[in-house]
Amino acid sequence: MTAERFPIEAGHIMAFARALCDDNPVYYDPSSDEAKAVGGIIAPPTFVQASAQFDPDYPLRPKPGEVWFGSGATPSGRIHSEGAAGDSGGANGGTILHAEQHYEYHRPIRAGEVLTVSVHSGRTWEKQGRRGGLLHFGESITEYCAADGELVVTARSVGVRTDQTVRD
Amino acid sequence: MALDSALLRVGDVHEATVVDNLTRTQIVQYAGASGDYNPIHTDEVFATQVAGYPSVFAHGMLTMGLTGRMLTDYVGDGRLTKFGGRFTAQVWPGDTLIASATVSAIEEDDGVVVAQFDVATRNQHNVAVFTGSASARLD
């Protein structure tokens, strides 16, 4: 169980909407008719995923003083000479992929508020993959709450760890 | 503008092209905004030479976010009560994605109309890359 602070910043919402090619003014212009109709700038439906920015331990962001596993002088920061075996972020040379994502919206998220994030693990299960290899599934449930404790968004995520590289 | 429930029928389909020829730059843009810098999405050298993929590929959440844009454009801002699904195939640079919502139910409870949708996003080969469902509060 972790708890963290997720400040909902207007500029962050704008950048996130831009990455989705979404030019709806409800995501950047508080004086627009769209924003006025919903009481100000709100976040797009998948925005809570960006709470990763505020997770100090988030593993998929390079951090000062730590070896990053992306390419630099060699194809991976974890490879010190060409041709040595590396890993792709998963265990045993496999990959962790996002299998499912589900959101329940209790109310819109608003620019300017600060949410509290709490994560807990859900079920885990295994399944035989279509192309061989065992698939390991794990569920995590994240609750995003307002300052007064009101539940704003519930997110349920399922990740899958494969024993080998996945291709369609 | 919210969708008008009086005009909505079960079986109605709304569809939109949410990306045409996905670029690596857009994937990088999503990495920066979301904070997920996994090099399998952003680093062609790593993705091909270390992870063994044919190229980088999009975050599942980029596909879901693009699908969400189709939904909010359709039902209106701040209307969704649920949105979820499964990532069923990888999305690659150059892909074109078409997202669709099909009305599966319209329910009224205490004067509040909630519409349910089956949601699917397909690539240019008509392969589903995301399938799920959504619910929205309508007027």
Short mmCIF file of C-alpha atoms in Angstrom, two decimals, chain A:
data_model
loop_
_atom_site.label_atom_id
_atom_site.label_comp_id
_atom_site.label_asym_id
_atom_site.label_seq_id
_atom_site.Cartn_x
_atom_site.Cartn_y
_atom_site.Cartn_z
CA MET A 1 0.00 0.00 0.00
CA THR A 2 1.43 3.33 -1.02
CA ALA A 3 -0.01 6.79 -0.67
CA GLU A 4 1.12 9.72 -2.72
CA ARG A 5 0.13 13.20 -3.66
CA PHE A 6 -1.11 13.79 -7.21
CA PRO A 7 -1.47 17.52 -7.91
CA ILE A 8 -3.75 18.08 -10.90
CA GLU A 9 -2.01 20.79 -12.90
CA ALA A 10 -3.57 22.57 -15.88
CA GLY A 11 -0.33 22.46 -17.91
CA HIS A 12 -0.01 18.74 -17.31
CA ILE A 13 -3.59 18.18 -18.52
CA MET A 14 -2.82 20.28 -21.62
CA ALA A 15 0.32 18.25 -22.42
CA PHE A 16 -1.51 14.97 -21.86
CA ALA A 17 -4.41 15.99 -24.12
CA ARG A 18 -1.93 17.11 -26.79
CA ALA A 19 -0.31 13.65 -26.74
CA LEU A 20 -3.76 12.26 -27.59
CA CYS A 21 -4.21 14.87 -30.37
CA ASP A 22 -7.20 16.14 -28.40
CA ASP A 23 -7.69 19.86 -28.99
CA ASN A 24 -10.88 20.14 -26.94
CA PRO A 25 -10.56 23.52 -25.10
CA VAL A 26 -12.02 21.90 -21.95
CA TYR A 27 -8.46 20.61 -21.43
CA TYR A 28 -6.62 23.96 -21.69
CA ASP A 29 -8.81 27.06 -21.84
CA PRO A 30 -10.77 27.92 -18.68
CA SER A 31 -12.57 30.75 -20.51
CA SER A 32 -13.90 28.44 -23.26
CA ASP A 33 -17.59 27.57 -23.46
CA GLU A 34 -16.59 23.90 -23.09
CA ALA A 35 -14.77 24.52 -19.79
CA LYS A 36 -17.49 26.85 -18.49
CA ALA A 37 -20.10 24.16 -19.17
CA VAL A 38 -18.37 21.78 -16.76
CA GLY A 39 -17.12 24.35 -14.23
CA GLY A 40 -13.52 24.72 -15.44
CA ILE A 41 -10.71 22.63 -16.86
CA ILE A 42 -11.19 18.89 -16.30
CA ALA A 43 -8.90 15.93 -17.02
CA PRO A 44 -9.42 13.50 -19.92
CA PRO A 45 -10.62 9.98 -19.00
CA THR A 46 -7.23 8.25 -18.89
CA PHE A 47 -5.34 11.13 -17.24
CA VAL A 48 -4.89 9.39 -13.87
CA GLN A 49 -2.32 7.16 -15.57
CA ALA A 50 -0.04 10.22 -15.48
CA SER A 51 0.06 10.06 -11.68
CA ALA A 52 3.22 8.03 -12.42
CA GLN A 53 4.91 11.45 -12.74
CA PHE A 54 4.42 11.96 -8.99
CA ASP A 55 5.38 8.46 -7.87
CA PRO A 56 8.94 8.82 -6.54
CA ASP A 57 9.64 5.13 -7.09
CA TYR A 58 8.10 4.76 -10.56
CA PRO A 59 10.46 2.30 -12.30
CA LEU A 60 9.85 3.43 -15.90
CA ARG A 61 11.39 6.89 -15.49
CA PRO A 62 15.15 7.53 -15.60
CA LYS A 63 16.43 8.82 -12.26
CA PRO A 64 19.57 10.78 -11.39
CA GLY A 65 22.46 8.56 -10.40
CA GLU A 66 20.76 5.32 -11.48
CA VAL A 67 21.57 3.17 -14.51
CA TRP A 68 18.77 3.44 -17.08
CA PHE A 69 18.04 0.38 -19.20
CA GLY A 70 17.46 2.26 -22.49
CA SER A 71 20.16 2.65 -25.15
CA GLY A 72 23.17 4.94 -24.91
CA ALA A 73 26.70 3.88 -25.82
CA THR A 74 25.32 0.33 -25.98
CA PRO A 75 21.78 -0.90 -26.87
CA SER A 76 20.93 -1.11 -23.17
CA GLY A 77 22.36 0.72 -20.17
CA ARG A 78 22.50 -2.71 -18.58
CA ILE A 79 24.78 -4.04 -21.34
CA HIS A 80 28.43 -3.11 -20.91
CA SER A 81 29.77 -4.74 -24.07
CA GLU A 82 28.13 -5.39 -27.43
CA GLY A 83 26.38 -8.72 -27.73
CA ALA A 84 25.98 -9.41 -24.03
CA ALA A 85 22.55 -10.56 -22.92
CA GLY A 86 20.27 -7.91 -21.55
CA ASP A 87 16.79 -7.83 -20.17
CA SER A 88 13.80 -5.86 -21.31
CA GLY A 89 12.54 -4.71 -17.96
CA GLY A 90 10.81 -7.97 -17.15
CA ALA A 91 12.14 -10.97 -15.31
CA ASN A 92 13.92 -13.85 -17.10
CA GLY A 93 14.25 -11.96 -20.41
CA GLY A 94 10.45 -11.64 -20.69
CA THR A 95 8.37 -8.50 -20.86
CA ILE A 96 5.73 -6.94 -18.64
CA LEU A 97 2.80 -5.70 -20.70
CA HIS A 98 -0.41 -3.91 -19.85
CA ALA A 99 -3.28 -6.38 -20.40
CA GLU A 100 -6.35 -4.53 -19.14
CA GLN A 101 -7.35 -1.17 -17.71
CA HIS A 102 -10.70 -0.25 -16.17
CA TYR A 103 -11.86 3.06 -14.70
CA GLU A 104 -14.85 4.06 -12.64
CA TYR A 105 -15.46 7.79 -12.57
CA HIS A 106 -17.26 9.09 -9.51
CA ARG A 107 -16.90 12.71 -10.68
CA PRO A 108 -14.64 14.62 -13.10
CA ILE A 109 -11.08 15.47 -11.98
CA ARG A 110 -10.50 19.24 -11.89
CA ALA A 111 -7.36 21.28 -12.53
CA GLY A 112 -6.12 22.76 -9.26
CA GLU A 113 -7.13 19.97 -6.92
CA VAL A 114 -4.74 17.58 -5.22
CA LEU A 115 -5.63 13.89 -5.19
CA THR A 116 -4.31 11.22 -2.89
CA VAL A 117 -3.37 7.95 -4.57
CA SER A 118 -3.54 4.61 -2.84
CA VAL A 119 -2.68 1.35 -4.54
CA HIS A 120 -3.32 -2.19 -3.47
CA SER A 121 -2.74 -5.53 -5.15
CA GLY A 122 -5.62 -7.60 -6.40
CA ARG A 123 -5.77 -11.13 -7.77
CA THR A 124 -2.95 -12.98 -9.51
CA TRP A 125 -3.38 -15.85 -11.97
CA GLU A 126 -1.58 -17.74 -14.71
CA LYS A 127 -2.56 -18.80 -18.19
CA GLN A 128 -0.85 -20.74 -20.98
CA GLY A 129 0.03 -18.34 -23.83
CA ARG A 130 -1.09 -18.95 -27.41
CA ARG A 131 2.49 -18.99 -28.64
CA GLY A 132 3.85 -21.05 -25.78
CA GLY A 133 5.19 -19.87 -22.47
CA LEU A 134 3.31 -19.18 -19.29
CA LEU A 135 1.59 -15.80 -18.82
CA HIS A 136 1.57 -14.41 -15.28
CA PHE A 137 -1.30 -11.95 -14.65
CA GLY A 138 -1.51 -9.55 -11.71
CA GLU A 139 -4.17 -7.00 -10.82
CA SER A 140 -3.72 -3.71 -9.02
CA ILE A 141 -6.44 -1.38 -7.77
CA THR A 142 -5.76 2.34 -7.41
CA GLU A 143 -8.05 4.77 -5.63
CA TYR A 144 -7.77 8.48 -6.36
CA CYS A 145 -9.35 10.54 -3.57
CA ALA A 146 -9.94 14.26 -3.06
CA ALA A 147 -8.56 16.20 -0.09
CA ASP A 148 -11.77 15.57 1.87
CA GLY A 149 -11.52 11.83 1.26
CA GLU A 150 -14.15 11.73 -1.51
CA LEU A 151 -13.41 8.91 -3.96
CA VAL A 152 -12.99 10.48 -7.42
CA VAL A 153 -11.71 7.67 -9.67
CA THR A 154 -11.18 3.95 -9.10
CA ALA A 155 -8.73 2.29 -11.48
CA ARG A 156 -8.15 -1.44 -11.94
CA SER A 157 -5.14 -2.46 -13.95
CA VAL A 158 -4.06 -5.93 -15.10
CA GLY A 159 -0.45 -6.52 -16.07
CA VAL A 160 0.93 -9.62 -17.70
CA ARG A 161 4.47 -10.89 -17.46
CA THR A 162 5.53 -13.19 -20.28
CA ASP A 163 8.42 -15.59 -20.28
CA GLN A 164 9.33 -14.50 -23.82
CA THR A 165 9.01 -11.54 -26.21
CA VAL A 166 5.45 -11.03 -27.42
CA ARG A 167 4.66 -10.49 -31.09
CA ASP A 168 1.38 -10.47 -32.89
#
